[in-house]
Amino acid sequence: MKSKAIFYHAGCPVCIEAEQNVANALDPAKYEVESVHLGSDKSRLSEAESSGVKSVPALVLDGTPFHINFGAGIEDLK
């Protein structure tokens, strides 16, 4: 059974590079990866916050947030 991975980003250059290098490097046999652009889908901000995301880009694996680099704080996206 695949685990869920959610990649949250804001579409900035740092986020796009992280998505291309980190999220796409996950084994597709192990992870179902969903990419969420919080800049254009603000309805998912509360979901990201409740998952522990403090800044983007961030990857949530099995419910644990991993902050990859600092592109934008979650408060800046509101």
mmCIF file with all atom_site columns, C-alpha atoms in Angstrom:
data_model
loop_
_atom_site.group_PDB
_atom_site.id
_atom_site.type_symbol
_atom_site.label_atom_id
_atom_site.label_alt_id
_atom_site.label_comp_id
_atom_site.label_asym_id
_atom_site.label_entity_id
_atom_site.label_seq_id
_atom_site.pdbx_PDB_ins_code
_atom_site.Cartn_x
_atom_site.Cartn_y
_atom_site.Cartn_z
_atom_site.occupancy
_atom_site.B_iso_or_equiv
_atom_site.pdbx_formal_charge
_atom_site.auth_seq_id
_atom_site.auth_comp_id
_atom_site.auth_asym_id
_atom_site.auth_atom_id
_atom_site.pdbx_PDB_model_num
ATOM 1  C CA . MET A 1 1  ? 0.000  0.000  0.000  1.00 0.00 ? 1  MET A CA 1
ATOM 2  C CA . LYS A 1 2  ? 1.292  3.450  -0.949 1.00 0.00 ? 2  LYS A CA 1
ATOM 3  C CA . SER A 1 3  ? 1.799  6.188  1.615  1.00 0.00 ? 3  SER A CA 1
ATOM 4  C CA . LYS A 1 4  ? 0.533  9.706  1.009  1.00 0.00 ? 4  LYS A CA 1
ATOM 5  C CA . ALA A 1 5  ? 3.011  12.537 0.436  1.00 0.00 ? 5  ALA A CA 1
ATOM 6  C CA . ILE A 1 6  ? 1.836  16.117 0.025  1.00 0.00 ? 6  ILE A CA 1
ATOM 7  C CA . PHE A 1 7  ? 4.173  18.747 -1.383 1.00 0.00 ? 7  PHE A CA 1
ATOM 8  C CA . TYR A 1 8  ? 3.019  22.248 -0.413 1.00 0.00 ? 8  TYR A CA 1
ATOM 9  C CA . HIS A 1 9  ? 4.440  25.191 -2.323 1.00 0.00 ? 9  HIS A CA 1
ATOM 10 C CA . ALA A 1 10 ? 3.716  28.746 -3.457 1.00 0.00 ? 10 ALA A CA 1
ATOM 11 C CA . GLY A 1 11 ? 4.987  28.580 -7.025 1.00 0.00 ? 11 GLY A CA 1
ATOM 12 C CA . CYS A 1 12 ? 8.160  30.588 -6.345 1.00 0.00 ? 12 CYS A CA 1
ATOM 13 C CA . PRO A 1 13 ? 11.466 29.545 -7.952 1.00 0.00 ? 13 PRO A CA 1
ATOM 14 C CA . VAL A 1 14 ? 12.671 27.926 -4.698 1.00 0.00 ? 14 VAL A CA 1
ATOM 15 C CA . CYS A 1 15 ? 9.439  25.899 -4.511 1.00 0.00 ? 15 CYS A CA 1
ATOM 16 C CA . ILE A 1 16 ? 9.533  24.800 -8.142 1.00 0.00 ? 16 ILE A CA 1
ATOM 17 C CA . GLU A 1 17 ? 13.134 23.642 -7.828 1.00 0.00 ? 17 GLU A CA 1
ATOM 18 C CA . ALA A 1 18 ? 12.311 21.750 -4.632 1.00 0.00 ? 18 ALA A CA 1
ATOM 19 C CA . GLU A 1 19 ? 9.332  20.099 -6.300 1.00 0.00 ? 19 GLU A CA 1
ATOM 20 C CA . GLN A 1 20 ? 11.417 19.007 -9.266 1.00 0.00 ? 20 GLN A CA 1
ATOM 21 C CA . ASN A 1 21 ? 14.282 17.699 -7.132 1.00 0.00 ? 21 ASN A CA 1
ATOM 22 C CA . VAL A 1 22 ? 12.684 16.433 -3.929 1.00 0.00 ? 22 VAL A CA 1
ATOM 23 C CA . ALA A 1 23 ? 9.057  15.504 -4.533 1.00 0.00 ? 23 ALA A CA 1
ATOM 24 C CA . ASN A 1 24 ? 9.806  13.915 -7.894 1.00 0.00 ? 24 ASN A CA 1
ATOM 25 C CA . ALA A 1 25 ? 12.623 11.856 -6.338 1.00 0.00 ? 25 ALA A CA 1
ATOM 26 C CA . LEU A 1 26 ? 10.215 9.896  -4.154 1.00 0.00 ? 26 LEU A CA 1
ATOM 27 C CA . ASP A 1 27 ? 9.671  6.292  -5.157 1.00 0.00 ? 27 ASP A CA 1
ATOM 28 C CA . PRO A 1 28 ? 6.275  6.180  -6.934 1.00 0.00 ? 28 PRO A CA 1
ATOM 29 C CA . ALA A 1 29 ? 5.872  2.558  -5.843 1.00 0.00 ? 29 ALA A CA 1
ATOM 30 C CA . LYS A 1 30 ? 5.938  3.733  -2.211 1.00 0.00 ? 30 LYS A CA 1
ATOM 31 C CA . TYR A 1 31 ? 4.385  7.204  -2.300 1.00 0.00 ? 31 TYR A CA 1
ATOM 32 C CA . GLU A 1 32 ? 1.392  8.810  -3.923 1.00 0.00 ? 32 GLU A CA 1
ATOM 33 C CA . VAL A 1 33 ? 2.542  12.425 -4.273 1.00 0.00 ? 33 VAL A CA 1
ATOM 34 C CA . GLU A 1 34 ? 0.105  15.318 -4.392 1.00 0.00 ? 34 GLU A CA 1
ATOM 35 C CA . SER A 1 35 ? 1.387  18.801 -5.184 1.00 0.00 ? 35 SER A CA 1
ATOM 36 C CA . VAL A 1 36 ? -0.585 21.686 -3.654 1.00 0.00 ? 36 VAL A CA 1
ATOM 37 C CA . HIS A 1 37 ? 0.034  25.261 -4.835 1.00 0.00 ? 37 HIS A CA 1
ATOM 38 C CA . LEU A 1 38 ? -1.026 27.282 -1.787 1.00 0.00 ? 38 LEU A CA 1
ATOM 39 C CA . GLY A 1 39 ? -0.684 30.537 -3.693 1.00 0.00 ? 39 GLY A CA 1
ATOM 40 C CA . SER A 1 40 ? -3.573 29.606 -5.964 1.00 0.00 ? 40 SER A CA 1
ATOM 41 C CA . ASP A 1 41 ? -5.457 27.180 -3.678 1.00 0.00 ? 41 ASP A CA 1
ATOM 42 C CA . LYS A 1 42 ? -5.838 29.136 -0.455 1.00 0.00 ? 42 LYS A CA 1
ATOM 43 C CA . SER A 1 43 ? -8.603 26.782 0.683  1.00 0.00 ? 43 SER A CA 1
ATOM 44 C CA . ARG A 1 44 ? -5.861 24.282 1.601  1.00 0.00 ? 44 ARG A CA 1
ATOM 45 C CA . LEU A 1 45 ? -3.929 26.680 3.892  1.00 0.00 ? 45 LEU A CA 1
ATOM 46 C CA . SER A 1 46 ? -5.632 25.467 7.076  1.00 0.00 ? 46 SER A CA 1
ATOM 47 C CA . GLU A 1 47 ? -4.916 21.855 6.067  1.00 0.00 ? 47 GLU A CA 1
ATOM 48 C CA . ALA A 1 48 ? -1.236 22.697 5.595  1.00 0.00 ? 48 ALA A CA 1
ATOM 49 C CA . GLU A 1 49 ? -1.086 24.499 8.946  1.00 0.00 ? 49 GLU A CA 1
ATOM 50 C CA . SER A 1 50 ? -2.783 21.636 10.776 1.00 0.00 ? 50 SER A CA 1
ATOM 51 C CA . SER A 1 51 ? -0.177 19.309 9.232  1.00 0.00 ? 51 SER A CA 1
ATOM 52 C CA . GLY A 1 52 ? 2.547  21.420 10.862 1.00 0.00 ? 52 GLY A CA 1
ATOM 53 C CA . VAL A 1 53 ? 3.668  23.343 7.774  1.00 0.00 ? 53 VAL A CA 1
ATOM 54 C CA . LYS A 1 54 ? 5.271  26.641 8.827  1.00 0.00 ? 54 LYS A CA 1
ATOM 55 C CA . SER A 1 55 ? 6.817  27.641 5.493  1.00 0.00 ? 55 SER A CA 1
ATOM 56 C CA . VAL A 1 56 ? 6.926  26.488 1.909  1.00 0.00 ? 56 VAL A CA 1
ATOM 57 C CA . PRO A 1 57 ? 8.226  24.497 0.197  1.00 0.00 ? 57 PRO A CA 1
ATOM 58 C CA . ALA A 1 58 ? 7.383  21.673 2.557  1.00 0.00 ? 58 ALA A CA 1
ATOM 59 C CA . LEU A 1 59 ? 6.811  17.984 2.100  1.00 0.00 ? 59 LEU A CA 1
ATOM 60 C CA . VAL A 1 60 ? 4.480  16.094 4.436  1.00 0.00 ? 60 VAL A CA 1
ATOM 61 C CA . LEU A 1 61 ? 5.291  12.385 4.553  1.00 0.00 ? 61 LEU A CA 1
ATOM 62 C CA . ASP A 1 62 ? 3.068  10.099 6.594  1.00 0.00 ? 62 ASP A CA 1
ATOM 63 C CA . GLY A 1 63 ? 1.813  13.114 8.573  1.00 0.00 ? 63 GLY A CA 1
ATOM 64 C CA . THR A 1 64 ? 5.269  14.535 9.365  1.00 0.00 ? 64 THR A CA 1
ATOM 65 C CA . PRO A 1 65 ? 6.215  17.917 7.822  1.00 0.00 ? 65 PRO A CA 1
ATOM 66 C CA . PHE A 1 66 ? 9.681  18.427 6.367  1.00 0.00 ? 66 PHE A CA 1
ATOM 67 C CA . HIS A 1 67 ? 10.618 22.021 5.573  1.00 0.00 ? 67 HIS A CA 1
ATOM 68 C CA . ILE A 1 68 ? 12.918 21.886 2.586  1.00 0.00 ? 68 ILE A CA 1
ATOM 69 C CA . ASN A 1 69 ? 14.028 25.491 2.224  1.00 0.00 ? 69 ASN A CA 1
ATOM 70 C CA . PHE A 1 70 ? 12.543 28.851 3.093  1.00 0.00 ? 70 PHE A CA 1
ATOM 71 C CA . GLY A 1 71 ? 10.578 30.286 0.192  1.00 0.00 ? 71 GLY A CA 1
ATOM 72 C CA . ALA A 1 72 ? 7.692  31.923 2.079  1.00 0.00 ? 72 ALA A CA 1
ATOM 73 C CA . GLY A 1 73 ? 6.165  31.727 5.532  1.00 0.00 ? 73 GLY A CA 1
ATOM 74 C CA . ILE A 1 74 ? 2.669  30.266 5.722  1.00 0.00 ? 74 ILE A CA 1
ATOM 75 C CA . GLU A 1 75 ? 1.414  33.596 7.113  1.00 0.00 ? 75 GLU A CA 1
ATOM 76 C CA . ASP A 1 76 ? 2.633  35.351 3.962  1.00 0.00 ? 76 ASP A CA 1
ATOM 77 C CA . LEU A 1 77 ? 0.294  33.228 1.864  1.00 0.00 ? 77 LEU A CA 1
ATOM 78 C CA . LYS A 1 78 ? -2.887 34.300 3.656  1.00 0.00 ? 78 LYS A CA 1
#
